[in-house]
CSV table of C-alpha atoms and ligand atoms in Angstrom, one decimal:
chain,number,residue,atom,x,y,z
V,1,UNK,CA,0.0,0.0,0.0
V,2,UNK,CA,1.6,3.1,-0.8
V,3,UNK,CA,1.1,5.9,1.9
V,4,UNK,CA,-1.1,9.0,1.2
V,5,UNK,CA,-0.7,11.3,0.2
V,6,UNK,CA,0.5,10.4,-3.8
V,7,UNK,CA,-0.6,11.5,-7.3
V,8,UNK,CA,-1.7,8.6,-8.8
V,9,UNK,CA,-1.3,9.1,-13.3
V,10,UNK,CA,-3.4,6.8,-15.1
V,11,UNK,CA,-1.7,5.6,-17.8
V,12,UNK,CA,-4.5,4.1,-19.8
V,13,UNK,CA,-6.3,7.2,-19.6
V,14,UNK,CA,-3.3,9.1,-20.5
V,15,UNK,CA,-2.9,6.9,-23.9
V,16,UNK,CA,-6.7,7.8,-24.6
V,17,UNK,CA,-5.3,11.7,-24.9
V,18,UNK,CA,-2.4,10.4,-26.8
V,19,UNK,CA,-4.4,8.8,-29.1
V,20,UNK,CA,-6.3,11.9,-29.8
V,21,UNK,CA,-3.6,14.1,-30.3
V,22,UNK,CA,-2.0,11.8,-32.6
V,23,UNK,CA,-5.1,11.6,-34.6
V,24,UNK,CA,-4.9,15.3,-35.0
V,25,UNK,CA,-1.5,15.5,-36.0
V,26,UNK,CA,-2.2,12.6,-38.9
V,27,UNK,CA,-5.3,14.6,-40.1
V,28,UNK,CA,-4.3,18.1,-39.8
V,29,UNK,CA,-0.8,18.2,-40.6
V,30,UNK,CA,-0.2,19.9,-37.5
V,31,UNK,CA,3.0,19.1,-34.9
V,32,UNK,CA,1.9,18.7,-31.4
V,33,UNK,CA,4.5,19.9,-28.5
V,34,UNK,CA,3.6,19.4,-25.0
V,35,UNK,CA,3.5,22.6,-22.5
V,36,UNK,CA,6.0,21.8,-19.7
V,37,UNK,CA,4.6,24.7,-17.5
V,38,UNK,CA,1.2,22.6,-17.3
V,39,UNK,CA,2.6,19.1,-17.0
V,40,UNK,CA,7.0,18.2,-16.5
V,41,UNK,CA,6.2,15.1,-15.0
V,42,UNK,CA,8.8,13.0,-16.9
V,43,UNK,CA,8.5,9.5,-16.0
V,44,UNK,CA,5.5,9.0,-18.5
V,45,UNK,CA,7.0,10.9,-21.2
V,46,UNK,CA,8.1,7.7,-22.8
V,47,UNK,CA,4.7,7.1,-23.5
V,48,UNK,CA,3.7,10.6,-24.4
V,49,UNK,CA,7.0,10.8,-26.8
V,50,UNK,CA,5.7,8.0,-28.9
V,51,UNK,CA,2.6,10.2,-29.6
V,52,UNK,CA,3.9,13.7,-29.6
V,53,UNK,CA,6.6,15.7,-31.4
V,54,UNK,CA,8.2,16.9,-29.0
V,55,UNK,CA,7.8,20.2,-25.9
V,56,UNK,CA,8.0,23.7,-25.5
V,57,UNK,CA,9.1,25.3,-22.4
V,58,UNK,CA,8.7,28.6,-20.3
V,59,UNK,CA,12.2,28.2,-19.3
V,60,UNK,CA,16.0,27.6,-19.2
V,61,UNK,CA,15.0,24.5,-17.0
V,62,UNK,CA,11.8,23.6,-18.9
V,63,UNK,CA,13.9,23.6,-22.1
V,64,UNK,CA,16.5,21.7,-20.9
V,65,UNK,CA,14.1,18.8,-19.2
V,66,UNK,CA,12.7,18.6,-22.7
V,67,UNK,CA,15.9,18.4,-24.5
V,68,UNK,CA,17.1,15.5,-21.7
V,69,UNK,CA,14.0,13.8,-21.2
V,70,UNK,CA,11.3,13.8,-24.5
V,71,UNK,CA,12.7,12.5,-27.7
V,72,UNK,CA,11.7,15.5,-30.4
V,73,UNK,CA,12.0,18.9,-31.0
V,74,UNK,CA,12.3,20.8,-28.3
V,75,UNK,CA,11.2,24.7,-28.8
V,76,UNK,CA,12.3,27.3,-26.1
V,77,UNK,CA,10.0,30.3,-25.1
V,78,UNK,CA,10.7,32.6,-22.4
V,79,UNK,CA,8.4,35.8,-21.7
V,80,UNK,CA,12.0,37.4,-21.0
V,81,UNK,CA,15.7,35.8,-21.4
V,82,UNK,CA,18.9,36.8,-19.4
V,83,UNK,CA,22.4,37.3,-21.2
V,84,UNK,CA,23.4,34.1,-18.5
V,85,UNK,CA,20.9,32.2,-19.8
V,86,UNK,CA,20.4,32.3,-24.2
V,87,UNK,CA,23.6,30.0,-24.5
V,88,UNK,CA,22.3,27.2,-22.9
V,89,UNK,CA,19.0,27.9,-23.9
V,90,UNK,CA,20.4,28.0,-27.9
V,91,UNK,CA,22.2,24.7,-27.0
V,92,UNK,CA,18.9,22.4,-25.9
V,93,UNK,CA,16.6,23.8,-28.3
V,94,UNK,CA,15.6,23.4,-31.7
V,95,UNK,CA,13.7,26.4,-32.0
V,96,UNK,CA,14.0,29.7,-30.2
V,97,UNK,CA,11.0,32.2,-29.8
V,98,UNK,CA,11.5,35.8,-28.5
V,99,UNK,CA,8.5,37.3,-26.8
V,100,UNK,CA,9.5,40.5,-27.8
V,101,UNK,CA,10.9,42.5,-30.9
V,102,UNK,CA,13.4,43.6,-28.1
V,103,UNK,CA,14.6,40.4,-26.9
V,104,UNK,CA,15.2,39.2,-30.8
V,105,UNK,CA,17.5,42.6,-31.4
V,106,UNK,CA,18.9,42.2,-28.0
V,107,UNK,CA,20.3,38.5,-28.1
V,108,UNK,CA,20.2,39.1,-32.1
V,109,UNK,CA,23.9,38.1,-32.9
V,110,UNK,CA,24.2,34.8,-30.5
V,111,UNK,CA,21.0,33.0,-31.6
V,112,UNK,CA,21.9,34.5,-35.5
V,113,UNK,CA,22.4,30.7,-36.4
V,114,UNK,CA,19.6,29.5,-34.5
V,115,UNK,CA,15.8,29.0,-36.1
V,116,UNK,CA,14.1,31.7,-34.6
V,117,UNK,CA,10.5,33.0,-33.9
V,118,UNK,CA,8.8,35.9,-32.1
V,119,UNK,CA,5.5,35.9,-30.2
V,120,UNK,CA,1.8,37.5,-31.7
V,121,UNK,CA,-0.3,39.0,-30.0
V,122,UNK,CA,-4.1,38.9,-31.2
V,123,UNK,CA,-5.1,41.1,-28.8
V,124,UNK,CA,-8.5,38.3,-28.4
V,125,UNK,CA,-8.5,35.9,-26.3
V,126,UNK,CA,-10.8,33.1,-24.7
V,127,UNK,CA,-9.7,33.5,-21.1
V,128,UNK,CA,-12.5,33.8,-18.7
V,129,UNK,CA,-9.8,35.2,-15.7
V,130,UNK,CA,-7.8,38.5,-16.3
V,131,UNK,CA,-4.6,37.1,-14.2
V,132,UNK,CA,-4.7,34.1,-16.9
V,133,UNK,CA,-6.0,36.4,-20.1
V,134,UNK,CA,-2.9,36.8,-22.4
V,135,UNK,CA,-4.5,39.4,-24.2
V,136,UNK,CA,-5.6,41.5,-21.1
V,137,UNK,CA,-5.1,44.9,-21.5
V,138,UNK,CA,-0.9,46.2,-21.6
V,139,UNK,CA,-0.5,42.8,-22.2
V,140,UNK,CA,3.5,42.2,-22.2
V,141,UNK,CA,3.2,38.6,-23.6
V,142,UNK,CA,4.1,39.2,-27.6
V,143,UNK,CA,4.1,41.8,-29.7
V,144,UNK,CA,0.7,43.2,-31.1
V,145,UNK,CA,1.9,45.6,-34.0
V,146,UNK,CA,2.1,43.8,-37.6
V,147,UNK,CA,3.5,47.0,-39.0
V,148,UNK,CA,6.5,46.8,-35.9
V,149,UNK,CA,7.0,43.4,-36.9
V,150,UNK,CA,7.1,43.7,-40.3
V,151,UNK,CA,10.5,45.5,-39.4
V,152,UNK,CA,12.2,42.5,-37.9
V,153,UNK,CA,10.6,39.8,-40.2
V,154,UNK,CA,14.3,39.0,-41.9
V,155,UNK,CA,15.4,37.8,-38.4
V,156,UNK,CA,12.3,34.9,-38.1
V,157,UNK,CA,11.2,32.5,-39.8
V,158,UNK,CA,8.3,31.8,-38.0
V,159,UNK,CA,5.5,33.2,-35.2
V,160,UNK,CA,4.0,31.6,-32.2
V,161,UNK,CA,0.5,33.0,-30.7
V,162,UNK,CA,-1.3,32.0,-27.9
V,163,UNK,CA,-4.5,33.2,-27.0
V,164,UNK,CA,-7.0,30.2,-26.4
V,165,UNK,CA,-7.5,29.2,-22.3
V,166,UNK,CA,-9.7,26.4,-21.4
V,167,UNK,CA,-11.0,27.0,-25.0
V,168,UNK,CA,-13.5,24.0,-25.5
V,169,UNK,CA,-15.5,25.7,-28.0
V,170,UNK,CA,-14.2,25.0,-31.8
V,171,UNK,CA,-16.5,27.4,-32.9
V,172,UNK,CA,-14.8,30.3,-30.6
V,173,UNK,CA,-11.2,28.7,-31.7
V,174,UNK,CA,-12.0,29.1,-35.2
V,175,UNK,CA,-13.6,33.1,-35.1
V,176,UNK,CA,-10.2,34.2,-32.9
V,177,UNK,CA,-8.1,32.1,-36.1
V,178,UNK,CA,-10.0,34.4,-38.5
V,179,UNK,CA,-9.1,37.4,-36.5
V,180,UNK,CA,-5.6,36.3,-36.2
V,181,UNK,CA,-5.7,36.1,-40.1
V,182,UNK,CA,-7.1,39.9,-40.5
V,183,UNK,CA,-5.0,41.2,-38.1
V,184,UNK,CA,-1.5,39.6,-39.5
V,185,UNK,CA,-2.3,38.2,-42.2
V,186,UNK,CA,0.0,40.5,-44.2
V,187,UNK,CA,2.9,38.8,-41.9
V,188,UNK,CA,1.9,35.4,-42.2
V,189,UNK,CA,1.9,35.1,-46.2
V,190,UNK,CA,5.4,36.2,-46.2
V,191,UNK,CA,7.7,33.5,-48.2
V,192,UNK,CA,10.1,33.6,-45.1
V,193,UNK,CA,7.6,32.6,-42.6
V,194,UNK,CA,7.2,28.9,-42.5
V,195,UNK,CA,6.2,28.1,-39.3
V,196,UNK,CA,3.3,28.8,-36.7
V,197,UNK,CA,2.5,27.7,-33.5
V,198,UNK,CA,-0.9,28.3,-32.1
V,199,UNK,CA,0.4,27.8,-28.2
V,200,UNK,CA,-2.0,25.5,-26.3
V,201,UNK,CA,-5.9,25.9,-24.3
V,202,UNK,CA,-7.6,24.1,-27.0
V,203,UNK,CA,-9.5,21.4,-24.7
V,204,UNK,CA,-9.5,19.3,-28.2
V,205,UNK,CA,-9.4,16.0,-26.3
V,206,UNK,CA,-12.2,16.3,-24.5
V,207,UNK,CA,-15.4,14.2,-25.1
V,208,UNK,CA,-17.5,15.6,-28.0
V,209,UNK,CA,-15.0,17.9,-29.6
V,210,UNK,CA,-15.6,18.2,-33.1
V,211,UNK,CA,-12.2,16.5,-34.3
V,212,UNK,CA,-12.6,16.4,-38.1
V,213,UNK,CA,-13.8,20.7,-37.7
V,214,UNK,CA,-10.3,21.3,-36.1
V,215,UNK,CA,-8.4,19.3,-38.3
V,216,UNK,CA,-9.8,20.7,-41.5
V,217,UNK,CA,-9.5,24.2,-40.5
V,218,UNK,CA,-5.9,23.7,-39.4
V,219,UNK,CA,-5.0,22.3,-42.3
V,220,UNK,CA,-6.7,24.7,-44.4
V,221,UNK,CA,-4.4,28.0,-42.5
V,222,UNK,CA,-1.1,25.4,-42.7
V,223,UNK,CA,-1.7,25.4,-46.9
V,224,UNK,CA,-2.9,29.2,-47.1
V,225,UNK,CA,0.2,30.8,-45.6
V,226,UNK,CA,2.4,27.5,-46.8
V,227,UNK,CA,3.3,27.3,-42.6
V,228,UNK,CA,4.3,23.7,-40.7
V,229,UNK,CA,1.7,24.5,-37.9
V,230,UNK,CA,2.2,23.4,-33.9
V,231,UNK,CA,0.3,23.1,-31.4
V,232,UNK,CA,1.4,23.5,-27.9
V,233,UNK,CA,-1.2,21.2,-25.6
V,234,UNK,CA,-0.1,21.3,-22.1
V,235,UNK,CA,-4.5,20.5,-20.3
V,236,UNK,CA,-5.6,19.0,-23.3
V,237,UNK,CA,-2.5,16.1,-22.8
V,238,UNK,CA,-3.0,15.2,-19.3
V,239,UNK,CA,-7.0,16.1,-19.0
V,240,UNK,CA,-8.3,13.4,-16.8
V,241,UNK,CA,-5.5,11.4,-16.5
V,242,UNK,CA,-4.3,12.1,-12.7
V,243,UNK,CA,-5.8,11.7,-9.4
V,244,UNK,CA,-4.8,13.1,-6.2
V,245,UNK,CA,-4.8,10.4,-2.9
V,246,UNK,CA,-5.7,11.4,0.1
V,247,UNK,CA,-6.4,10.3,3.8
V,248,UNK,CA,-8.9,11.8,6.1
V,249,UNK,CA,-7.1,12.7,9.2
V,250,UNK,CA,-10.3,14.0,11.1
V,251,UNK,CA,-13.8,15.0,10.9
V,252,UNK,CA,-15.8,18.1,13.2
V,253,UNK,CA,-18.9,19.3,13.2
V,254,UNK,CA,-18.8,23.3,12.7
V,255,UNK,CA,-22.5,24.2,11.2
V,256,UNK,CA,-21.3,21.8,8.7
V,257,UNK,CA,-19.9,18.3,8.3
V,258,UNK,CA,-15.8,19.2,8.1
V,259,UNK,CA,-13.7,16.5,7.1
V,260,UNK,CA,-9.6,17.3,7.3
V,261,UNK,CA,-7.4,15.4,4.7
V,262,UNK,CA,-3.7,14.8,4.6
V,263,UNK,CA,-3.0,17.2,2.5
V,264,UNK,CA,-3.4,20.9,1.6
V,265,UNK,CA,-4.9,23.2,-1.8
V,266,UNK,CA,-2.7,25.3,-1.1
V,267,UNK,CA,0.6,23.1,-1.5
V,268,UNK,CA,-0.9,20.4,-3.9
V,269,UNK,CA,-3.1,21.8,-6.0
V,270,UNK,CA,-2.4,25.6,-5.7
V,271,UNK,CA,-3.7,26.2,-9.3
V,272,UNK,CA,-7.3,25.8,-7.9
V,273,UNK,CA,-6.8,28.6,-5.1
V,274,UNK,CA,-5.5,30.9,-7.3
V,275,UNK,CA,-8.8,30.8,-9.9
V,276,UNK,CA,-11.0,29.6,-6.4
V,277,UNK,CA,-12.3,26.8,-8.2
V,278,UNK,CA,-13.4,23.6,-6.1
V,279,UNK,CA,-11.8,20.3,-6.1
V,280,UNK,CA,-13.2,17.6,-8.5
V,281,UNK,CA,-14.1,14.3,-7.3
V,282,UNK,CA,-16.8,11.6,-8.8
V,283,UNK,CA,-18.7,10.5,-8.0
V,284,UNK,CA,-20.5,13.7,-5.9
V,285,UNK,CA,-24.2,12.5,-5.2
V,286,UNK,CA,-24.3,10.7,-2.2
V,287,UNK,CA,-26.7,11.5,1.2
V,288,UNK,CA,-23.5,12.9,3.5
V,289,UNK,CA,-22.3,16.2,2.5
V,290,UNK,CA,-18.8,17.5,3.6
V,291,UNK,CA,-16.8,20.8,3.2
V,292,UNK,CA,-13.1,18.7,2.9
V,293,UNK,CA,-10.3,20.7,4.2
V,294,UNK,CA,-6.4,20.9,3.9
V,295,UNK,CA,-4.5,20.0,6.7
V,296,UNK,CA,-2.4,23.6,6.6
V,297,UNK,CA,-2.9,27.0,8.9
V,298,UNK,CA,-4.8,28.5,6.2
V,299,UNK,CA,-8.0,29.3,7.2
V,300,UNK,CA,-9.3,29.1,3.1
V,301,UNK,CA,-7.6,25.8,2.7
V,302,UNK,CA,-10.8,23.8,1.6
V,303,UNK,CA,-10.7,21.5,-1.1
V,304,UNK,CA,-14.8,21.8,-1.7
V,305,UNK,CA,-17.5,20.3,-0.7
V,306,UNK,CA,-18.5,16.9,-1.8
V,307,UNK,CA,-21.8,14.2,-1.0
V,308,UNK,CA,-20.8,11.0,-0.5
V,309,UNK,CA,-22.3,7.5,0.0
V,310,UNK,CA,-21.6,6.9,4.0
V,311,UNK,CA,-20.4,9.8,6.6
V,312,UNK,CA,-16.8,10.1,6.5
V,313,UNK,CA,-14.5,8.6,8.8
V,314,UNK,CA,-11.1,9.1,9.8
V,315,UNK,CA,-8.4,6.3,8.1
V,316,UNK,CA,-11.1,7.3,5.0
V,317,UNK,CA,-9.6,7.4,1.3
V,318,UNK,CA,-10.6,10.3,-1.1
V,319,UNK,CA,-9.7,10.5,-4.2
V,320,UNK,CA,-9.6,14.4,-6.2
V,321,UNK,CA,-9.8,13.3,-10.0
V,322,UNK,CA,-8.2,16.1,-12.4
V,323,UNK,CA,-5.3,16.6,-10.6
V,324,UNK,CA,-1.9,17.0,-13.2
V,325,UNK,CA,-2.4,20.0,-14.8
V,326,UNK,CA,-0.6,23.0,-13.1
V,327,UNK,CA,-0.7,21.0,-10.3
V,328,UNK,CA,2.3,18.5,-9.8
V,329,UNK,CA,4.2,21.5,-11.7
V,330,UNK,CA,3.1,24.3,-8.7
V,331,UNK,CA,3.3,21.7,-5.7
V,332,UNK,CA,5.6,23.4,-2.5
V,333,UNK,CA,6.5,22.9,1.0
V,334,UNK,CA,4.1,25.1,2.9
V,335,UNK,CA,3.5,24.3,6.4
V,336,UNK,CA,5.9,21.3,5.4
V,337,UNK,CA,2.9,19.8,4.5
V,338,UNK,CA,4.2,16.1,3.7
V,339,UNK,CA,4.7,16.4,-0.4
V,340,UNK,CA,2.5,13.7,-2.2
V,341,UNK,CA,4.2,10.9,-3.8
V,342,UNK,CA,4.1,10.3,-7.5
V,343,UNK,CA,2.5,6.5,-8.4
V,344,UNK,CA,1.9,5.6,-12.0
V,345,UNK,CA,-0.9,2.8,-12.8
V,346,UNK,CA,0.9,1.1,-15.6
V,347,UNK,CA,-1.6,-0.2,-18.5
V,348,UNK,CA,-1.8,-3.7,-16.6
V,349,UNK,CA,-3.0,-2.1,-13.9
V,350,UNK,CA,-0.2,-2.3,-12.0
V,351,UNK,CA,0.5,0.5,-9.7
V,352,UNK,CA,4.1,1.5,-9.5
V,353,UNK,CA,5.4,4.1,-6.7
V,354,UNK,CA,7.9,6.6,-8.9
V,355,UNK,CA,8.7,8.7,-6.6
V,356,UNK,CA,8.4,10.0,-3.0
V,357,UNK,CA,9.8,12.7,-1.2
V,358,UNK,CA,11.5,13.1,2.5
V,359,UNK,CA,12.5,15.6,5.1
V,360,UNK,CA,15.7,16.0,3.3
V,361,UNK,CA,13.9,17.7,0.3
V,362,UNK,CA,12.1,19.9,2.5
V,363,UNK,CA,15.1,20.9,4.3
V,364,UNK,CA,16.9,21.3,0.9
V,365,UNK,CA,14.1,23.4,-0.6
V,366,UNK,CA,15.5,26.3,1.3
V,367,UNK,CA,18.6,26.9,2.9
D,401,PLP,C1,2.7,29.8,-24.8
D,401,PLP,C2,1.9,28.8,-24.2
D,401,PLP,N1,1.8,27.6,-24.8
D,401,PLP,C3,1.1,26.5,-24.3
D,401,PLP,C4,0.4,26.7,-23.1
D,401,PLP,C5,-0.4,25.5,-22.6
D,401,PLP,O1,-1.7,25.8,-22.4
D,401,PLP,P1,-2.7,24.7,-21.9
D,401,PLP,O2,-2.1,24.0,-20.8
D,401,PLP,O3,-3.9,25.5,-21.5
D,401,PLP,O4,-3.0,23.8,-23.1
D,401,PLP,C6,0.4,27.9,-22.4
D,401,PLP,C7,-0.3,28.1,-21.2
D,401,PLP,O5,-0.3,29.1,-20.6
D,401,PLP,C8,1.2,29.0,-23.0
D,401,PLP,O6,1.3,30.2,-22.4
């Protein structure tokens, strides 16, 4: 039995993403790259790598756990680069794109050899948050003036843009294309420019997605501008796949049923706290409703409140279902809450422990 509390990825339901993705990339033409800010954990990336072309990155260290660890291209992104950092950053990447015209002059002459790219911005966007809406007002992610951009277009060979979140609507997807074609359009037919990637927050794997839709329309904008189009799925790979395991520790009686787990929102699935959305778990319809609460100081640290079958009881095991993306990537040590192991059910059902953490990484998290 491994101990509570662990994220448990299920690789079966992992492969049914994969499977999608790949289905895409053979109908549409299009590359598929997977987001290391929404999911780095590596040990299934053997799998992933057998369906996938390859990652983009956020980072120096993003770029070079893709480079070591997922077989592929590997494209580097950073909303900003330091002079200590573009080397390495050149040397573990096939493909590096600036966020800004500045950054491209600035490290101009060392990445001169490189493949290079510089970020769009539509100025549209699907985001239903502001702190997540790339195209929120003074937005500093990418550059939003064709005519600026037309300036610099000898140094690129290609753009990457970014501005569907949580986007499970292909009707939405495919307007914000359209006004990505008026807007830089004029850029995108340019012989030069033979590559595009459409960044990630197309939910494409979900159930009911119109599959065949995408893949046309993709395929239609790769043969208008003459462009090898990616996509960069960081949700849309790991939807569904991941569970987090927990233990109830306690249970009180406060106006409502309370239940305290071993384990915290805040330090295991921060993502949730910072967009104060509940927990997921399923099923929810039971007779015996609980708020079920993190075991840290934090007064807000509730997961959400869930009905279940039987009253809870303490040595009880809950299960929150949706938990890799921007999840395992944002865990931390508050409170020293004990970190959750990582477990992998294999595809015979087999559950294998990966990885599990000790005082000595908490103590080494800090100095
Ligand atoms: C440039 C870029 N690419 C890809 C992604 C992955 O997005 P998602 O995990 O929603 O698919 C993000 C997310 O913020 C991003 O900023």
């Amino acid at each position: 039995m491994i101990k509570t509390p662990y994220y448990l990825i299920d690789k079966a339901a992992l492969l049914r993403n994969m499977e999608k993705i790949a289905y895409v990339r053979e109908h549409s033409g299009a590359k598929a790259l997977l987001a290391l800010k929404c999911f780095a954990t590596w040990s299934v990336f053997d799998l992933m790598s057998q369906y996938m072309d390859g990652t983009t990155s956020s980072s120096l260290n993003e770029v070079k756990l893709g480079k070591l660890k997922f077989a592929g291209e590997t494209h580097a992104y950073s909303v900003a680069y330091a002079d200590d950092e573009i080397a390495e950053v050149l040397a573990h990447s096939d493909k590096i794109i600036f966020n800004s015209i500045g950054q491209l002059e600035r490290f101009a002459d060392e990445s001169a050899a490189h493949v290079r790219g510089l970020r769009l911005n539509p100025g549209v966007s699907s985001s239903a948050f502001l702190i997540a809406d790339p195209s929120r007002p003074f937005s500093r992610l990418g550059e939003w003036d064709a005519d600026k951009v037309s300036l610099v277009l000898d140094q690129i060979s290609g753009f990457m843009i970014h501005n569907n979140c949580e986007n499970n609507d292909f009707s939405l997807f495919d307007q914000m294309l359209t006004e990505i074609e008026n807007k830089f359009g004029s850029l995108l037919e340019q012989p030069q420019i033979n590559w595009v990637s459409l960044g990630g927050g197309i939910h494409f794997t979900g159930d009911g997605y119109p599959l065949d839709l995408f893949c046309a329309r993709l395929k239609a904008f790769s043969e208008r501008y003459g462009v090898q189009l990616y996509l960069e799925p960081g949700e849309a790979s790991i939807t569904m796949t991941t569970s987090l395991e927990v233990t109830v520790l306690d249970t009180l009686y406060n106006g409502k049923q309370l239940a305290i787990v071993d384990s915290s929102i805040e330090a295991h699935m921060l993502d949730l706290l910072i967009y104060r959305e509940s927990a997921k778990m399923a099923p929810n319809n039971g007779e015996h409703e609980y708020m079920v609460c993190g075991k840290s100081c934090l007064a807000g640290d509730i997961f959400g409140e869930f009905k279940f079958e039987q009253p809870l009881k303490v040595g009880d095991r809950l299960s929150f279902i949706d938990a890799a993306g921007y999840t395992m990537v944002k865990k931390n040590w508050f409170n020293g809450v004990k970190m959750p192991a990582i477990a992998i059910r294999q595809l015979d059902g087999s559950v294998e422990l990966v990885k599990e953490f000790s005082f000595d990484d908490f103590v080494n998290s800090l100095s």
